[in-house]
Amino acid sequence: MKIAVIGATGMVGREVTAEAVRRGHRVVAASRSGKPVESASAAEPAVVDLADAEAVSALAAKNDVLVFATGPSRTGGDHQEWLTASTRALEAVGSTPVLVVGGAGSLLIDGERLVDSPNFPEAYRPEALTLSALLEELRNAPAELNWTMISPSPMIAPGERTGSYTLGLDSPAGERISSQDFAVAILDEVENPQHAGRRFTAAN
C-alpha cells in the first residue's frame, strides 16, 4: 500500500511513518521542512505545506491513503488559518481515503465534551477547540470525502509499543496511550477500515 503522512515529523506523524515502514508499506513522509524521519529511513521525504491544496491534491493522486497528522500550534500561530488550510486540503484529496488525527478534547463524558469541562487544562484548550471544529467540519463534509478521524486518549506521550489497545467511539476508551500504540491503531485502521465517516478513539 502507498501511504502519505502529512505532518510526518511531529510526535504522532513520525510514529505513524515508522509503523507504516515497519509493515512494509511504501511511505511518503511529507512536512513543511521535508526532513527525513530518522526512525523510518525507508520513507521518502517530501516538502508539502498543508496550505498548498494543489500539492495535497497531487499527493493524494499518487497514494492509496493519506494520514493527516498535523495540528494547530499549541504555542502560538493562527488557529483559524490552520483550520482553513486543513479544510481546503481535505477538499482537495478527492476520493482518496484520509485518516485525520484529531484531539481528545472533543470526546464526550456524560454528553459533555472534555474541552468544556472546568478541569480541562487551559494550555490545551485553544488547540482542542480548533480540532473539535475540524471534526464538525468533517461530519458536515460532502459525501464523496472518504474520511475517518481518530482521537487519542486524554493523555498521549512517547512510551512503549505494546501492539495492544482498546477502541472506543465518542467517549474515551481509557486515560492514556503511548504515541507508538496510537500509531499501531492508526495503521490497523488504514489497512482494515472500520470507521469510515466516523470518529473513533484508542487507549492502552
Tab-separated table of C-alpha atoms in Angstrom:
chain	number	residue	atom	x	y	z
A	1	MET	CA	0.000	0.000	0.000
A	2	LYS	CA	1.196	3.541	-0.744
A	3	ILE	CA	0.674	5.826	2.252
A	4	ALA	CA	1.412	9.539	2.565
A	5	VAL	CA	1.751	11.046	6.022
A	6	ILE	CA	1.300	14.827	6.222
A	7	GLY	CA	2.968	16.111	9.367
A	8	ALA	CA	5.445	13.248	9.372
A	9	THR	CA	7.966	14.989	11.618
A	10	GLY	CA	5.581	15.553	14.552
A	11	MET	CA	5.175	13.278	17.573
A	12	VAL	CA	2.341	11.241	16.065
A	13	GLY	CA	3.395	11.623	12.433
A	14	ARG	CA	6.839	10.159	12.903
A	15	GLU	CA	5.438	7.145	14.767
A	16	VAL	CA	2.842	6.577	12.027
A	17	THR	CA	5.584	6.824	9.406
A	18	ALA	CA	7.795	4.364	11.283
A	19	GLU	CA	4.916	1.926	11.855
A	20	ALA	CA	3.928	2.035	8.181
A	21	VAL	CA	7.516	1.349	7.104
A	22	ARG	CA	7.740	-1.464	9.664
A	23	ARG	CA	4.741	-3.102	7.974
A	24	GLY	CA	6.321	-2.900	4.531
A	25	HIS	CA	4.258	-0.086	3.015
A	26	ARG	CA	5.645	2.486	0.612
A	27	VAL	CA	5.561	5.693	2.615
A	28	VAL	CA	5.894	9.367	1.741
A	29	ALA	CA	6.891	11.408	4.802
A	30	ALA	CA	5.504	14.866	3.989
A	31	SER	CA	6.156	18.005	6.002
A	32	ARG	CA	6.843	21.688	5.522
A	33	SER	CA	10.557	21.110	6.086
A	34	GLY	CA	10.832	17.939	4.030
A	35	LYS	CA	13.201	16.493	6.636
A	36	PRO	CA	13.638	12.705	6.684
A	37	VAL	CA	12.141	10.765	9.582
A	38	GLU	CA	15.151	9.263	11.358
A	39	SER	CA	13.232	6.269	12.678
A	40	ALA	CA	11.915	5.472	9.179
A	41	SER	CA	14.795	5.884	6.762
A	42	ALA	CA	12.945	3.919	4.060
A	43	ALA	CA	10.232	6.589	3.869
A	44	GLU	CA	10.517	9.090	1.023
A	45	PRO	CA	10.720	12.655	2.378
A	46	ALA	CA	8.636	15.307	0.628
A	47	VAL	CA	8.007	19.018	1.080
A	48	VAL	CA	4.266	19.661	1.366
A	49	ASP	CA	2.611	22.643	3.013
A	50	LEU	CA	-0.894	21.976	4.318
A	51	ALA	CA	-1.972	25.327	2.893
A	52	ASP	CA	-0.970	24.242	-0.632
A	53	ALA	CA	-4.155	22.459	-1.718
A	54	GLU	CA	-2.680	21.751	-5.151
A	55	ALA	CA	0.278	19.904	-3.619
A	56	VAL	CA	-2.048	17.953	-1.319
A	57	SER	CA	-4.196	17.003	-4.323
A	58	ALA	CA	-1.128	15.746	-6.201
A	59	LEU	CA	-0.033	13.746	-3.155
A	60	ALA	CA	-3.483	12.183	-2.845
A	61	ALA	CA	-3.485	11.190	-6.507
A	62	LYS	CA	-0.213	9.273	-6.091
A	63	ASN	CA	-1.108	7.390	-2.894
A	64	ASP	CA	-3.720	4.929	-1.685
A	65	VAL	CA	-4.406	6.748	1.571
A	66	LEU	CA	-3.436	9.975	3.322
A	67	VAL	CA	-2.824	10.375	7.045
A	68	PHE	CA	-3.242	13.952	8.292
A	69	ALA	CA	-1.066	14.108	11.399
A	70	THR	CA	-0.741	17.872	11.611
A	71	GLY	CA	-2.374	20.164	14.125
A	72	PRO	CA	-2.645	23.790	15.246
A	73	SER	CA	0.267	25.176	17.208
A	74	ARG	CA	-0.038	24.937	20.972
A	75	THR	CA	2.430	27.778	21.496
A	76	GLY	CA	1.093	30.351	19.046
A	77	GLY	CA	0.108	30.791	15.441
A	78	ASP	CA	-3.243	31.475	13.831
A	79	HIS	CA	-5.612	28.614	14.561
A	80	GLN	CA	-8.208	29.869	12.105
A	81	GLU	CA	-5.541	29.917	9.404
A	82	TRP	CA	-4.690	26.296	10.196
A	83	LEU	CA	-8.357	25.294	10.214
A	84	THR	CA	-8.974	26.998	6.855
A	85	ALA	CA	-5.885	25.361	5.341
A	86	SER	CA	-6.957	21.948	6.668
A	87	THR	CA	-10.449	22.325	5.256
A	88	ARG	CA	-9.143	23.289	1.829
A	89	ALA	CA	-6.604	20.473	1.877
A	90	LEU	CA	-9.305	17.945	2.712
A	91	GLU	CA	-11.443	19.291	-0.104
A	92	ALA	CA	-8.502	18.606	-2.433
A	93	VAL	CA	-7.966	14.909	-1.667
A	94	GLY	CA	-10.766	13.754	-3.965
A	95	SER	CA	-11.798	10.158	-3.395
A	96	THR	CA	-8.536	9.109	-1.705
A	97	PRO	CA	-9.268	7.866	1.825
A	98	VAL	CA	-7.941	10.210	4.504
A	99	LEU	CA	-7.400	9.463	8.174
A	100	VAL	CA	-7.248	12.628	10.276
A	101	VAL	CA	-5.540	12.726	13.662
A	102	GLY	CA	-7.822	14.730	15.935
A	103	GLY	CA	-7.748	15.704	19.578
A	104	ALA	CA	-9.115	14.285	22.804
A	105	GLY	CA	-10.993	17.463	23.716
A	106	SER	CA	-14.000	16.568	21.572
A	107	LEU	CA	-14.500	13.217	23.324
A	108	LEU	CA	-17.637	13.032	25.452
A	109	ILE	CA	-18.207	12.063	29.070
A	110	ASP	CA	-21.886	12.035	30.075
A	111	GLY	CA	-22.658	14.057	26.967
A	112	GLU	CA	-20.155	16.831	27.727
A	113	ARG	CA	-17.025	17.465	25.677
A	114	LEU	CA	-13.814	17.161	27.654
A	115	VAL	CA	-12.753	20.605	26.401
A	116	ASP	CA	-15.855	22.121	28.015
A	117	SER	CA	-15.174	20.658	31.445
A	118	PRO	CA	-13.850	23.068	34.115
A	119	ASN	CA	-10.790	20.896	34.787
A	120	PHE	CA	-9.585	20.887	31.189
A	121	PRO	CA	-6.028	22.328	31.054
A	122	GLU	CA	-6.143	25.917	29.796
A	123	ALA	CA	-2.888	25.486	27.869
A	124	TYR	CA	-4.522	22.873	25.637
A	125	ARG	CA	-7.962	24.477	25.275
A	126	PRO	CA	-7.353	26.549	22.086
A	127	GLU	CA	-5.883	23.538	20.284
A	128	ALA	CA	-8.717	21.307	21.496
A	129	LEU	CA	-11.392	23.745	20.338
A	130	THR	CA	-9.803	24.040	16.883
A	131	LEU	CA	-9.578	20.265	16.463
A	132	SER	CA	-13.180	19.965	17.660
A	133	ALA	CA	-14.192	22.435	14.961
A	134	LEU	CA	-12.392	20.338	12.347
A	135	LEU	CA	-14.343	17.265	13.478
A	136	GLU	CA	-17.615	19.128	12.970
A	137	GLU	CA	-16.479	20.209	9.503
A	138	LEU	CA	-15.712	16.603	8.632
A	139	ARG	CA	-19.125	15.496	9.870
A	140	ASN	CA	-20.705	18.069	7.562
A	141	ALA	CA	-18.413	17.352	4.597
A	142	PRO	CA	-19.756	16.216	1.201
A	143	ALA	CA	-20.437	12.501	0.973
A	144	GLU	CA	-17.622	11.953	-1.526
A	145	LEU	CA	-14.991	12.765	1.118
A	146	ASN	CA	-13.833	9.382	2.449
A	147	TRP	CA	-12.746	10.469	5.930
A	148	THR	CA	-12.044	8.964	9.320
A	149	MET	CA	-10.831	10.775	12.427
A	150	ILE	CA	-9.021	9.190	15.337
A	151	SER	CA	-8.763	10.951	18.698
A	152	PRO	CA	-6.125	9.931	21.233
A	153	SER	CA	-6.738	9.306	24.896
A	154	PRO	CA	-6.751	12.377	27.138
A	155	MET	CA	-3.049	11.680	27.742
A	156	ILE	CA	-0.703	10.723	24.903
A	157	ALA	CA	3.096	10.668	25.047
A	158	PRO	CA	6.023	8.652	23.706
A	159	GLY	CA	6.388	5.367	25.510
A	160	GLU	CA	6.326	1.679	24.676
A	161	ARG	CA	4.998	-0.087	21.600
A	162	THR	CA	2.963	-2.953	23.055
A	163	GLY	CA	0.771	-3.506	19.986
A	164	SER	CA	-2.241	-3.662	22.312
A	165	TYR	CA	-5.007	-1.092	22.663
A	166	THR	CA	-8.733	-0.637	23.303
A	167	LEU	CA	-11.069	1.183	20.926
A	168	GLY	CA	-13.979	3.494	21.599
A	169	LEU	CA	-16.136	5.850	19.571
A	170	ASP	CA	-17.119	9.221	21.036
A	171	SER	CA	-16.135	8.559	24.655
A	172	PRO	CA	-12.618	7.897	25.995
A	173	ALA	CA	-11.580	4.240	25.900
A	174	GLY	CA	-9.051	4.851	28.649
A	175	GLU	CA	-6.919	7.513	30.265
A	176	ARG	CA	-3.727	7.291	28.226
A	177	ILE	CA	-1.954	5.806	25.216
A	178	SER	CA	1.635	5.790	24.002
A	179	SER	CA	2.270	7.537	20.689
A	180	GLN	CA	3.671	4.216	19.427
A	181	ASP	CA	0.477	2.274	20.156
A	182	PHE	CA	-1.578	5.155	18.792
A	183	ALA	CA	0.308	4.673	15.535
A	184	VAL	CA	-0.456	0.949	15.651
A	185	ALA	CA	-4.181	1.749	15.937
A	186	ILE	CA	-3.916	4.176	13.025
A	187	LEU	CA	-2.196	1.660	10.738
A	188	ASP	CA	-4.669	-1.063	11.710
A	189	GLU	CA	-7.473	1.268	10.586
A	190	VAL	CA	-5.610	2.176	7.384
A	191	GLU	CA	-5.155	-1.493	6.494
A	192	ASN	CA	-8.617	-2.603	7.582
A	193	PRO	CA	-11.022	0.378	7.617
A	194	GLN	CA	-13.763	0.037	10.220
A	195	HIS	CA	-14.737	3.656	10.928
A	196	ALA	CA	-15.265	5.386	7.577
A	197	GLY	CA	-17.222	8.606	8.053
A	198	ARG	CA	-16.797	8.420	11.829
A	199	ARG	CA	-14.525	9.435	14.658
A	200	PHE	CA	-13.078	6.798	16.956
A	201	THR	CA	-10.517	6.707	19.741
A	202	ALA	CA	-7.883	4.364	21.151
A	203	ALA	CA	-6.301	3.838	24.581
A	204	ASN	CA	-3.885	1.456	26.260
